[in-house]
mmCIF file of C-alpha atoms and ligand atoms in Angstrom:
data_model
loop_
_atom_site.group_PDB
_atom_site.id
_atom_site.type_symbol
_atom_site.label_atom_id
_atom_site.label_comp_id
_atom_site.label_asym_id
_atom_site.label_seq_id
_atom_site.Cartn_x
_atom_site.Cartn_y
_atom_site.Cartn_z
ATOM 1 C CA UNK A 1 -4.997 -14.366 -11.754
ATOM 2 C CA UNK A 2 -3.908 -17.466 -9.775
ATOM 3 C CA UNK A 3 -1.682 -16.677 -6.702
ATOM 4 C CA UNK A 4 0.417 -20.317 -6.851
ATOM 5 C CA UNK A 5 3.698 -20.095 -7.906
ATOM 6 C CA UNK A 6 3.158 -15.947 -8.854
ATOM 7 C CA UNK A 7 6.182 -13.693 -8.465
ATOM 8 C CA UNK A 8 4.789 -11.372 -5.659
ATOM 9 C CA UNK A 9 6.812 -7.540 -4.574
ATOM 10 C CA UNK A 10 5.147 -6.125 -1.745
ATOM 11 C CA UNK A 11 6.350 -2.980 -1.011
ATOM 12 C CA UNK A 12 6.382 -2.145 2.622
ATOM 13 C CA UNK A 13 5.605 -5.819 3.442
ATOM 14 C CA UNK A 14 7.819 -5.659 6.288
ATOM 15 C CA UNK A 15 5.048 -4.172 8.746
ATOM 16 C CA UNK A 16 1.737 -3.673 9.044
ATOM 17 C CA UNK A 17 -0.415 -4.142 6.191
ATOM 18 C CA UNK A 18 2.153 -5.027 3.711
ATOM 19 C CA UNK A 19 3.176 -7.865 6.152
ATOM 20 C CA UNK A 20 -0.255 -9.303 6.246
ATOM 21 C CA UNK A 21 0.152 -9.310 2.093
ATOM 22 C CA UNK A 22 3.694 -11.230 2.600
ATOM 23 C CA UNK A 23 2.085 -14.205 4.442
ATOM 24 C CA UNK A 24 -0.895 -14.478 3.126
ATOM 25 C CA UNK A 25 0.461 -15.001 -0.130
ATOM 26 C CA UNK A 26 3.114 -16.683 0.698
ATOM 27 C CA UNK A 27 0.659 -18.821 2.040
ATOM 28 C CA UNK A 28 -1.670 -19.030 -0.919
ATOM 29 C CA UNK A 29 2.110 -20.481 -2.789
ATOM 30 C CA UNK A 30 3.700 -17.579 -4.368
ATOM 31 C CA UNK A 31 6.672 -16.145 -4.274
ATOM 32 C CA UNK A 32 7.017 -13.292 -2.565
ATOM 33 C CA UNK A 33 9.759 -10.305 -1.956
ATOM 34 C CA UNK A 34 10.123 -7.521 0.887
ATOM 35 C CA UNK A 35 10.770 -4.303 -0.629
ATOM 36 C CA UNK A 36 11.053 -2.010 2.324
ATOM 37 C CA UNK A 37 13.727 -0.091 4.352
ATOM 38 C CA UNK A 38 13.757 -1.789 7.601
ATOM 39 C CA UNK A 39 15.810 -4.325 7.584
ATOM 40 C CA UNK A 40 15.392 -5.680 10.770
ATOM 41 C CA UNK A 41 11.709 -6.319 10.479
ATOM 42 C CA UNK A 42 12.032 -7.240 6.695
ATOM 43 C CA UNK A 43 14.731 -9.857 7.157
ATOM 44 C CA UNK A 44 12.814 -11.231 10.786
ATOM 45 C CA UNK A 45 9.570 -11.880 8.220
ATOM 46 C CA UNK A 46 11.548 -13.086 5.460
ATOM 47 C CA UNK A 47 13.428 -15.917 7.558
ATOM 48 C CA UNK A 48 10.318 -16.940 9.162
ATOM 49 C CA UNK A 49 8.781 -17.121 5.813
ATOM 50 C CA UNK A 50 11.037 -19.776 4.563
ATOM 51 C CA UNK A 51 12.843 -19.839 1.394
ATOM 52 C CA UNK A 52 9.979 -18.687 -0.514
ATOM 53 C CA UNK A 53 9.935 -15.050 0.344
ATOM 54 C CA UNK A 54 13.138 -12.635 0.327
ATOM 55 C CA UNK A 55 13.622 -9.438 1.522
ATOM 56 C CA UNK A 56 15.291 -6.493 -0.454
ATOM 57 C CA UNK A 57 16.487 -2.956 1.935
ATOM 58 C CA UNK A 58 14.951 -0.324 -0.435
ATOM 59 C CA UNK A 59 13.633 3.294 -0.176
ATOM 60 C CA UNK A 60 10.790 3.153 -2.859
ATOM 61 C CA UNK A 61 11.315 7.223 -3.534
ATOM 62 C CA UNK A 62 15.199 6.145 -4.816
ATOM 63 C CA UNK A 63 15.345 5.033 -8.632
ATOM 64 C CA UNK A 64 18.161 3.108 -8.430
ATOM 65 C CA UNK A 65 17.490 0.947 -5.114
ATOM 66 C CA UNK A 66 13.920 -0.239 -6.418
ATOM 67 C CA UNK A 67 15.684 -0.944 -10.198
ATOM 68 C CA UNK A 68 18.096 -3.167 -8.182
ATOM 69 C CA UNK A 69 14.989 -4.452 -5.665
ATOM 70 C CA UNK A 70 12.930 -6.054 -9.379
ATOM 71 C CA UNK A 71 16.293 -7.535 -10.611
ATOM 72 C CA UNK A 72 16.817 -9.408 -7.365
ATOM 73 C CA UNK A 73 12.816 -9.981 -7.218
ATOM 74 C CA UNK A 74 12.637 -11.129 -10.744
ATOM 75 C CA UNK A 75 15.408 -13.766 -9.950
ATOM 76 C CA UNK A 76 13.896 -15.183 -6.674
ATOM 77 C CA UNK A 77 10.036 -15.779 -8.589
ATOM 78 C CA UNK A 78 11.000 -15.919 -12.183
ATOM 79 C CA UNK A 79 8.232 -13.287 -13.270
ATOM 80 C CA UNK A 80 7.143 -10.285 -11.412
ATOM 81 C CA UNK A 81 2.672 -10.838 -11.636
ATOM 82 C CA UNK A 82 1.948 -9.153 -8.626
ATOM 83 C CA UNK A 83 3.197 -5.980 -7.353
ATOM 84 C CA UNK A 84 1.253 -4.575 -4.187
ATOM 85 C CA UNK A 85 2.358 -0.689 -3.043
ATOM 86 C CA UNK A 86 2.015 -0.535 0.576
ATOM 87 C CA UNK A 87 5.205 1.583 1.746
ATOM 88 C CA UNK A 88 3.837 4.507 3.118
ATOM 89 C CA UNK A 89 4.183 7.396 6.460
ATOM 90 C CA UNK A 90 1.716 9.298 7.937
ATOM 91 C CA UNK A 91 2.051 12.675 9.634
ATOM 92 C CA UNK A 92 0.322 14.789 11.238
ATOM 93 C CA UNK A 93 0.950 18.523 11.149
ATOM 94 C CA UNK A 94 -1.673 21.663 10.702
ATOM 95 C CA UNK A 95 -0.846 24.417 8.113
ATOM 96 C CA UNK A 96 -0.997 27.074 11.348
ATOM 97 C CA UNK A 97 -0.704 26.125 14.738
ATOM 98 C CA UNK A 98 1.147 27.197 17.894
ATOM 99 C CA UNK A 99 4.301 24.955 16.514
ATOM 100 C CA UNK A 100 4.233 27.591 13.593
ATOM 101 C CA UNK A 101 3.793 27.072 9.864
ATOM 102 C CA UNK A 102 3.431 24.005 8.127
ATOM 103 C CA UNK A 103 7.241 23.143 6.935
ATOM 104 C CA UNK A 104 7.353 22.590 3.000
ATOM 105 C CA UNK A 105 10.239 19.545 3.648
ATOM 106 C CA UNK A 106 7.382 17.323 6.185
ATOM 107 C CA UNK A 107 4.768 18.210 3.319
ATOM 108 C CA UNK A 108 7.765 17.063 0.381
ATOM 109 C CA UNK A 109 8.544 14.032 2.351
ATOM 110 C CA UNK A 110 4.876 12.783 2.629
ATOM 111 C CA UNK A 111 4.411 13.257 -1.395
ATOM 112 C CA UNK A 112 7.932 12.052 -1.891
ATOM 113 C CA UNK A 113 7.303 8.710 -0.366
ATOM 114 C CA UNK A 114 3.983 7.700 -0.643
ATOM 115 C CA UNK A 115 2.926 9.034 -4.181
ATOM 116 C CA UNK A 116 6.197 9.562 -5.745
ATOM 117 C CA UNK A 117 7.283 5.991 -4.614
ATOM 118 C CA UNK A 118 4.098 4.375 -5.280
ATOM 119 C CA UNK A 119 4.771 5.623 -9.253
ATOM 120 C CA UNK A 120 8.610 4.890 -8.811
ATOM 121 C CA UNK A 121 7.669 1.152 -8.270
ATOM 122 C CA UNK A 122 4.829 0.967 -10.719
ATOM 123 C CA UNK A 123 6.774 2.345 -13.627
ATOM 124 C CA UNK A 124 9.282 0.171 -13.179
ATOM 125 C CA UNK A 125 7.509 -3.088 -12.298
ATOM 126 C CA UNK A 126 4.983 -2.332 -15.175
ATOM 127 C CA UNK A 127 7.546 -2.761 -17.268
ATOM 128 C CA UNK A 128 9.084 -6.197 -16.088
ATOM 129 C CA UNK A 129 5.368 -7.423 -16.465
ATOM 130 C CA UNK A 130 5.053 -6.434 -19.638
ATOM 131 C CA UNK A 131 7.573 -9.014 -20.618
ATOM 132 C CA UNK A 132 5.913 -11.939 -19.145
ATOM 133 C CA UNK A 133 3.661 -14.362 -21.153
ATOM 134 C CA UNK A 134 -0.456 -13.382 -21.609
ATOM 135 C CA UNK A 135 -2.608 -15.489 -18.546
ATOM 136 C CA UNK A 136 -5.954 -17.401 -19.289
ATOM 137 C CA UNK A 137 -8.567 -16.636 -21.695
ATOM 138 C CA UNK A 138 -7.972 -13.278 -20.427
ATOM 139 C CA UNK A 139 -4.454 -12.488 -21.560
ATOM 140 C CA UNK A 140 -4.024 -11.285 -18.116
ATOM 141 C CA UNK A 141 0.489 -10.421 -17.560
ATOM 142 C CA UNK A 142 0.395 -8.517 -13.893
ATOM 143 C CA UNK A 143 -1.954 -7.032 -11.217
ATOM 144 C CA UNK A 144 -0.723 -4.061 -9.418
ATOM 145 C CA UNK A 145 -2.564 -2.672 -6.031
ATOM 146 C CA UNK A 146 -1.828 0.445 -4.901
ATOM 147 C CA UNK A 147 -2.768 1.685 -0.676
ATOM 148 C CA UNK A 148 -4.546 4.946 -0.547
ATOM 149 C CA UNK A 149 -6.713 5.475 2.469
ATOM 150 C CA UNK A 150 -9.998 7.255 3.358
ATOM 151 C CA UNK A 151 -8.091 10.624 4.103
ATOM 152 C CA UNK A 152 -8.265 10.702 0.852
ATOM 153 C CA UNK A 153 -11.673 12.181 1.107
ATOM 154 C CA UNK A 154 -12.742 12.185 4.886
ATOM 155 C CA UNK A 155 -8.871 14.143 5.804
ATOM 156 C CA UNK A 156 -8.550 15.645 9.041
ATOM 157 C CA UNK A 157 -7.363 18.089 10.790
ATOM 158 C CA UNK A 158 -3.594 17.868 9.919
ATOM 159 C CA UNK A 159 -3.708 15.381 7.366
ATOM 160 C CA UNK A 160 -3.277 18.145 3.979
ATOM 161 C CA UNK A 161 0.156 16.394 3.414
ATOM 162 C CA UNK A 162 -1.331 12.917 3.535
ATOM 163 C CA UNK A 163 -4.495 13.284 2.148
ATOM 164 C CA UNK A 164 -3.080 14.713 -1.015
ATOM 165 C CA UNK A 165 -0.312 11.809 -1.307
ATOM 166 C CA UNK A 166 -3.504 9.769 -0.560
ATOM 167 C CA UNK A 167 -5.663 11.827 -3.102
ATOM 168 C CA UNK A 168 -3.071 11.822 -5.595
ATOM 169 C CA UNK A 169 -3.173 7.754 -5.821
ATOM 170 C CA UNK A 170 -6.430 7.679 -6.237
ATOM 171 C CA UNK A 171 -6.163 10.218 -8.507
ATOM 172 C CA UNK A 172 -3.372 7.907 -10.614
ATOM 173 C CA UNK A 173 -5.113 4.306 -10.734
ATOM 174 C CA UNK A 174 -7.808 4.842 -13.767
ATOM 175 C CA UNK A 175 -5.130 6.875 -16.032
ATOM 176 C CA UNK A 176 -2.321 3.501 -15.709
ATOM 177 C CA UNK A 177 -5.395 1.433 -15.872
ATOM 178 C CA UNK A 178 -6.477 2.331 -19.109
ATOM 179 C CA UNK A 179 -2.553 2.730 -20.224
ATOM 180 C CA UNK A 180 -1.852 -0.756 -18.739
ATOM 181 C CA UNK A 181 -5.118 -2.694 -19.866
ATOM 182 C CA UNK A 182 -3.349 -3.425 -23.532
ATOM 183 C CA UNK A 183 -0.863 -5.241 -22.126
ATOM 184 C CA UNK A 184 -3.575 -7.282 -19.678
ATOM 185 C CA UNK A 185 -2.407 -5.318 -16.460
ATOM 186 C CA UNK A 186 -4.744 -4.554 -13.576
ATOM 187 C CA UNK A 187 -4.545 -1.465 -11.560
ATOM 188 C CA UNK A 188 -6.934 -1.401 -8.197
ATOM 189 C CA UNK A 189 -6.293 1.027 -5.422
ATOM 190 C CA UNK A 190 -7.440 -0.186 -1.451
ATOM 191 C CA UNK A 191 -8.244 2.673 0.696
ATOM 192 C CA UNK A 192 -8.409 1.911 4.480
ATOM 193 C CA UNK A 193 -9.877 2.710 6.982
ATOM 194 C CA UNK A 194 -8.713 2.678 10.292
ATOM 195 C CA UNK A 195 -6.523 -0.603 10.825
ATOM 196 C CA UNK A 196 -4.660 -1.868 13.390
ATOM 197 C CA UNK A 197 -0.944 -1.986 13.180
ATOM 198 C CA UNK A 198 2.373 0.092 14.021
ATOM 199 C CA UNK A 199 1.402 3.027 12.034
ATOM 200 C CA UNK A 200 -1.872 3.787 13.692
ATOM 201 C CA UNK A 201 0.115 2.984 17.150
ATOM 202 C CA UNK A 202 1.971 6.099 16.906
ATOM 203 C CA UNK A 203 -1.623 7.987 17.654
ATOM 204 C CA UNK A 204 -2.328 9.214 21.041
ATOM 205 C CA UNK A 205 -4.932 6.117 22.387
ATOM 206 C CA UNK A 206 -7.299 8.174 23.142
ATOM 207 C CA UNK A 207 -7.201 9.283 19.266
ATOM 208 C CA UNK A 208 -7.248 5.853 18.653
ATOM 209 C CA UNK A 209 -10.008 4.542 20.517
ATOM 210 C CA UNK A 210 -12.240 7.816 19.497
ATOM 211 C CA UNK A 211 -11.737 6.199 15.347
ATOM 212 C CA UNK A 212 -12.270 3.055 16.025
ATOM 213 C CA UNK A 213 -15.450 4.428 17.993
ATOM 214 C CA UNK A 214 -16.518 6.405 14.839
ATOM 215 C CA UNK A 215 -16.201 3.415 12.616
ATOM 216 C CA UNK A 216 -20.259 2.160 12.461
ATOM 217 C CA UNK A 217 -20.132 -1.569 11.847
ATOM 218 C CA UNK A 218 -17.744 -3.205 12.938
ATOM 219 C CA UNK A 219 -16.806 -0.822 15.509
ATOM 220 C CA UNK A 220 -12.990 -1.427 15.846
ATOM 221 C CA UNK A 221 -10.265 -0.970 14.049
ATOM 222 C CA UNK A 222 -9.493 -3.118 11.219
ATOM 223 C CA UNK A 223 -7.586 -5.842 10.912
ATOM 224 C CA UNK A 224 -4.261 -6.282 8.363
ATOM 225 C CA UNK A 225 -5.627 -9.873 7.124
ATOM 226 C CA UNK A 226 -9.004 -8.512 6.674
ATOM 227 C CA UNK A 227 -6.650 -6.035 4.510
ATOM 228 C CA UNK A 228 -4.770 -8.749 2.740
ATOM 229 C CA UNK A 229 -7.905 -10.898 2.063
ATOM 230 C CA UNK A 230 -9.448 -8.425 -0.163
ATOM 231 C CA UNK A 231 -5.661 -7.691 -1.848
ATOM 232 C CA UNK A 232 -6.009 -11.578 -2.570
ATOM 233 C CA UNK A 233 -9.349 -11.462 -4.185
ATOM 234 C CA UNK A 234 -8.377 -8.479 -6.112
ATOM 235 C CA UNK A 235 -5.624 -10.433 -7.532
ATOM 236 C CA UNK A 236 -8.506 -13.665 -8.147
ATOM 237 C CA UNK A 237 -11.132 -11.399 -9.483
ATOM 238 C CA UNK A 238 -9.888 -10.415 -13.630
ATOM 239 C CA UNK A 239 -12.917 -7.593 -13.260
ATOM 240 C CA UNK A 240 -11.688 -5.714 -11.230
ATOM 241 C CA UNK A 241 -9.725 -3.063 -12.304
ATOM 242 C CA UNK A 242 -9.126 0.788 -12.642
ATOM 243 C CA UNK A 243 -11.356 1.712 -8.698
ATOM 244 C CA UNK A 244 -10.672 2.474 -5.597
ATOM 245 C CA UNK A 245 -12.043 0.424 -2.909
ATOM 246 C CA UNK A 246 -12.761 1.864 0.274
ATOM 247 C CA UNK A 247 -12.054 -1.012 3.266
ATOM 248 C CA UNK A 248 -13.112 0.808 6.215
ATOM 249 C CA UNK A 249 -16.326 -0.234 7.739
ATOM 250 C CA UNK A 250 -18.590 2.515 6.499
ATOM 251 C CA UNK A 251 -16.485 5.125 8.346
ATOM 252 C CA UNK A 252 -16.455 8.574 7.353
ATOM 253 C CA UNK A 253 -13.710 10.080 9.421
ATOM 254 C CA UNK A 254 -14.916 13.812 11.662
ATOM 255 C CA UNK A 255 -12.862 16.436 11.069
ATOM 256 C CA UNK A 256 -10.835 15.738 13.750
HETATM 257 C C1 3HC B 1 -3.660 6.525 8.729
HETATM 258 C C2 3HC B 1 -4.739 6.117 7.800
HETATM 259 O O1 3HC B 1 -4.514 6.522 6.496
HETATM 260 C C3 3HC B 1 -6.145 6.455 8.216
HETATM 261 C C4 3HC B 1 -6.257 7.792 8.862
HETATM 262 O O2 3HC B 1 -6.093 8.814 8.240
HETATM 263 S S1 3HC B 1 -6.504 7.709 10.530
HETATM 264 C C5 3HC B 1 -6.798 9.405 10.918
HETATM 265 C C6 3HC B 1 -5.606 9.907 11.629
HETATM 266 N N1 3HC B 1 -5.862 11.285 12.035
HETATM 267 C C7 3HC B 1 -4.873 12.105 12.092
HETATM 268 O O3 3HC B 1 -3.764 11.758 11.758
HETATM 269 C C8 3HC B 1 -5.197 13.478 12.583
HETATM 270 C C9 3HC B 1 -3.931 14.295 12.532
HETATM 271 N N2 3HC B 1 -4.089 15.535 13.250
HETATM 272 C C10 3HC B 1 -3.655 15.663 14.547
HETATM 273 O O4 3HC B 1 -3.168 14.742 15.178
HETATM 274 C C11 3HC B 1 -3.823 17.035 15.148
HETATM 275 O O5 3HC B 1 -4.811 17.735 14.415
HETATM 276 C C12 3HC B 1 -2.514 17.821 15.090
HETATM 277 C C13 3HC B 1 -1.423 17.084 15.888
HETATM 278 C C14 3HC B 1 -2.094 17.995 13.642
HETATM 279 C C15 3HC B 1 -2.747 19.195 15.681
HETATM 280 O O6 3HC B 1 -3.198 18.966 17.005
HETATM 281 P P1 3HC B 1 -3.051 20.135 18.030
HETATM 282 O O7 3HC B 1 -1.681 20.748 17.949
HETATM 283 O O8 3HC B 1 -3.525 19.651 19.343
HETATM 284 O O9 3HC B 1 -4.056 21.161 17.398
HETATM 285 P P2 3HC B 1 -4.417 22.477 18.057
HETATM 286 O O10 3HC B 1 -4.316 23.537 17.013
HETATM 287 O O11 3HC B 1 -3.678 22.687 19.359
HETATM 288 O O12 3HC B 1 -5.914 22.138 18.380
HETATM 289 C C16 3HC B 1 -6.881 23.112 18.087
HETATM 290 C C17 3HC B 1 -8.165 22.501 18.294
HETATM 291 O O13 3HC B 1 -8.523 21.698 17.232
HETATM 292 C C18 3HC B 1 -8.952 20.439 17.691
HETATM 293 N N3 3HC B 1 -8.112 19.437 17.141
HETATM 294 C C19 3HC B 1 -7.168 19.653 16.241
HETATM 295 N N4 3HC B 1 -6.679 18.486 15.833
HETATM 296 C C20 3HC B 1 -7.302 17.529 16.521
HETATM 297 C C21 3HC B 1 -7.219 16.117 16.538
HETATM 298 N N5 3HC B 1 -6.458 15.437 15.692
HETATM 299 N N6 3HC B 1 -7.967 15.434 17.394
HETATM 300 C C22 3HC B 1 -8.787 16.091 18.219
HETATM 301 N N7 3HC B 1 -8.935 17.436 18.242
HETATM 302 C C23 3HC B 1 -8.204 18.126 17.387
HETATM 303 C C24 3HC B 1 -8.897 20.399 19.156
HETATM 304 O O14 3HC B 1 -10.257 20.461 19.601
HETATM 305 C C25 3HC B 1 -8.175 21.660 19.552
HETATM 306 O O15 3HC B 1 -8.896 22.435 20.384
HETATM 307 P P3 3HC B 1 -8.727 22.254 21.951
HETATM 308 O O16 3HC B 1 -7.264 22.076 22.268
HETATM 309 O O17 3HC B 1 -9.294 23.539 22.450
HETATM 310 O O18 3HC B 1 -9.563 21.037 22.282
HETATM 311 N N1 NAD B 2 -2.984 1.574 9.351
HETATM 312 C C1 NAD B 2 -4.000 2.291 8.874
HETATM 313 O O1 NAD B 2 -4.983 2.603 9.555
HETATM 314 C C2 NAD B 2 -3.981 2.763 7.448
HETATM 315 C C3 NAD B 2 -5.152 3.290 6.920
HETATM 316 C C4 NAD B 2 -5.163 3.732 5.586
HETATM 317 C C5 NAD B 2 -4.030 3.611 4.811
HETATM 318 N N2 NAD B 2 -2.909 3.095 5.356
HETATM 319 C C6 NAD B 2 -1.730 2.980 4.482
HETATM 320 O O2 NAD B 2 -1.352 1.596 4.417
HETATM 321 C C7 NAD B 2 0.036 1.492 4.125
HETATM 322 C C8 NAD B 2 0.683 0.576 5.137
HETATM 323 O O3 NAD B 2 0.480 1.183 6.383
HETATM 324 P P1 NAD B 2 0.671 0.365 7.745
HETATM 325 O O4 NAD B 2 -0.403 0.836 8.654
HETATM 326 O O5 NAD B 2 0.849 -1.085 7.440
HETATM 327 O O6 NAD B 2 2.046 1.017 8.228
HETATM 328 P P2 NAD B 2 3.374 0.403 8.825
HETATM 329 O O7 NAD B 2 4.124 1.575 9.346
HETATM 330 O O8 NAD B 2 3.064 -0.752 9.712
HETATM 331 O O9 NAD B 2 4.114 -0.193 7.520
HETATM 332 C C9 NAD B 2 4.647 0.672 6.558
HETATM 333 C C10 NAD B 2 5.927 0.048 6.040
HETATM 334 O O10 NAD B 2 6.426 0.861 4.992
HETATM 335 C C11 NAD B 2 7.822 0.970 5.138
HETATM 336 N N3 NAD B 2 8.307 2.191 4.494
HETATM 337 C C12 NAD B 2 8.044 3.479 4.851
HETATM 338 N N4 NAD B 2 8.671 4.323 4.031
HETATM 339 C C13 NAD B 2 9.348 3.568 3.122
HETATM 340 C C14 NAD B 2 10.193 3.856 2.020
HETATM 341 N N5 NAD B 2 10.503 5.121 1.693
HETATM 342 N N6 NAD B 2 10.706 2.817 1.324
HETATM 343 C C15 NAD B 2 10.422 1.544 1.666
HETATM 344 N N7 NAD B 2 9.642 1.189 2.705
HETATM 345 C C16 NAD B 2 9.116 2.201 3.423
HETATM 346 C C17 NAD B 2 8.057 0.975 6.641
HETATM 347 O O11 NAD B 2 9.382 0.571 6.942
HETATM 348 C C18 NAD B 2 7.014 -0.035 7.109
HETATM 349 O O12 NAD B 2 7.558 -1.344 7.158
HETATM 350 C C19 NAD B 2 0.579 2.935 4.162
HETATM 351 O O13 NAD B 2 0.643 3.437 2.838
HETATM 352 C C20 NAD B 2 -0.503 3.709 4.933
HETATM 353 O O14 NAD B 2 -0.555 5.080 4.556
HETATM 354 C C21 NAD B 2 -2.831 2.656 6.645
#
């Protein structure tokens, strides 16, 4: 799909990866909207974007706040084509440790935003581009990229809550795929390595520099436009659909 002049929701596109997405595109021409719940760094990325991109305050896990987000997204571009699913938390808590027993609300609240948002938006973004008009010689109406991340299969110590959110959208992409590919949808899910930006900043350093020490070639961590460059050749490249992509410089995370 071409990106100029596209109707682009990135979800969590005020930080981070999501923000890399934002510009990038916005870049490439398209049209782009913030879903994400901090305002502050939404509406400071938005402005600086120019008129082109908006920003919307949602929390992806509510229904009714991402049903308002696509109306006002669908009025700034026109057409929602491209929905990226970036929102996402990480925590880090073992199932027994001195602190006591893993808690069932950190565990709900991992699920709750990064898998059960992830669907929220895809449901309901599916079905705006369902409406729009049939692209190329393929047919092609939307691409949607979802963020997973290798804890999906290298997890580590503390990481059952994430790892299954992350697990669980991996899990998801091939099932909407195949639903989706009538209507000339895409589904492709990006898992990560270890990248640079706020989220991984909340590590201790010294956890920090020890992953981007495990990571083989190149030994750093990543960086969000290296993120957002294959997100944009996802979106170029019609064959790609229905697999997860691992982005993470042949790590394969220890177990802790
Ligand atoms: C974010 C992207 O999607 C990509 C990624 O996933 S990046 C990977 C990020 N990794 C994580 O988030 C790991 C999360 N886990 C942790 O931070 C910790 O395991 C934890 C905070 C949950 C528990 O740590 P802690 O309370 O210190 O565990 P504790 O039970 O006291 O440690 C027991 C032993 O296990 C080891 N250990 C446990 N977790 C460890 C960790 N994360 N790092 C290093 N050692 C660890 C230690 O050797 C420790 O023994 P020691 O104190 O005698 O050296
Ligand atoms: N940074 C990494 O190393 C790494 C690796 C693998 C996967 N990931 C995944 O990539 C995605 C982006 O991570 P990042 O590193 O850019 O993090 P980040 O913290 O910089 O950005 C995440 C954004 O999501 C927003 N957000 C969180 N919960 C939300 C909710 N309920 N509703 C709306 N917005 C919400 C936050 O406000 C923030 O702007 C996450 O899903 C994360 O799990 C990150």
């Amino acid at each position: 799909m071409h990106i100029a002049n596209k109707g682009v929701i990135v979800t969590g596109g005020a930080s981070g990866l999501g923000a890399a997405c934002v510009r990038l595109l916005t870049e490439a021409g398209a049209r782009t909207t913030i879903i994400d719940f901090n305002t502050e760094t939404g509406t400071a990325l938005a402005n600086e974007l120019g008129e082109a991109c908006i920003f919307v305050k949602t929390d992806v896990t509510k229904e009714e706040e991402v049903q308002a987000a696509l109306q006002a997204a669908h009025a700034h571009s026109g057409e929602i084509n491209i929905l990226i699913n970036c929102a996402g938390i990480g925590v880090a808590e073992k199932i027994l440790s001195k602190r006591g027993i893993h808690t069932l609300a950190s565990f709900s609240k991992v699920i709750s935003v990064n898998l059960i948002g992830t669907f929220n938006v895809i449901r309901l973004a599916s079905a705006l581009m369902a409406e729009n008009q049939p692209e190329g010689e393929d047919g092609e109406r939307g691409v949607i990229i979802n963020t997973a991340s290798v804890a999906a299969f290298d997890g580590q110590i503390g990481q059952a809550a994430y790892s299954a959110s992350k697990g669980g959208i991996v899990g998801m992409t091939l099932p909407i795929a195949r639903e989706l590919a009538s209507l000339g949808i895409r589904v492709v899910t990006i898992a990560p390595g270890i990248f640079d930006t706020p989220l991984m900043a909340g590590l201790p350093e010294a956890a920090r520099v020890s992953l981007g020490q495990q990571v083989p070639f190149p030994s750093r961590l990543g960086r969000p436009d290296e993120y957002a460059s294959l997100a944009k050749h996802i979106i170029e490249n019609t064959m790609l659909n229905g697999e997860t992509i691992r982005l993470d410089g042949a790590i394969r995370m220890s177990s802790h």
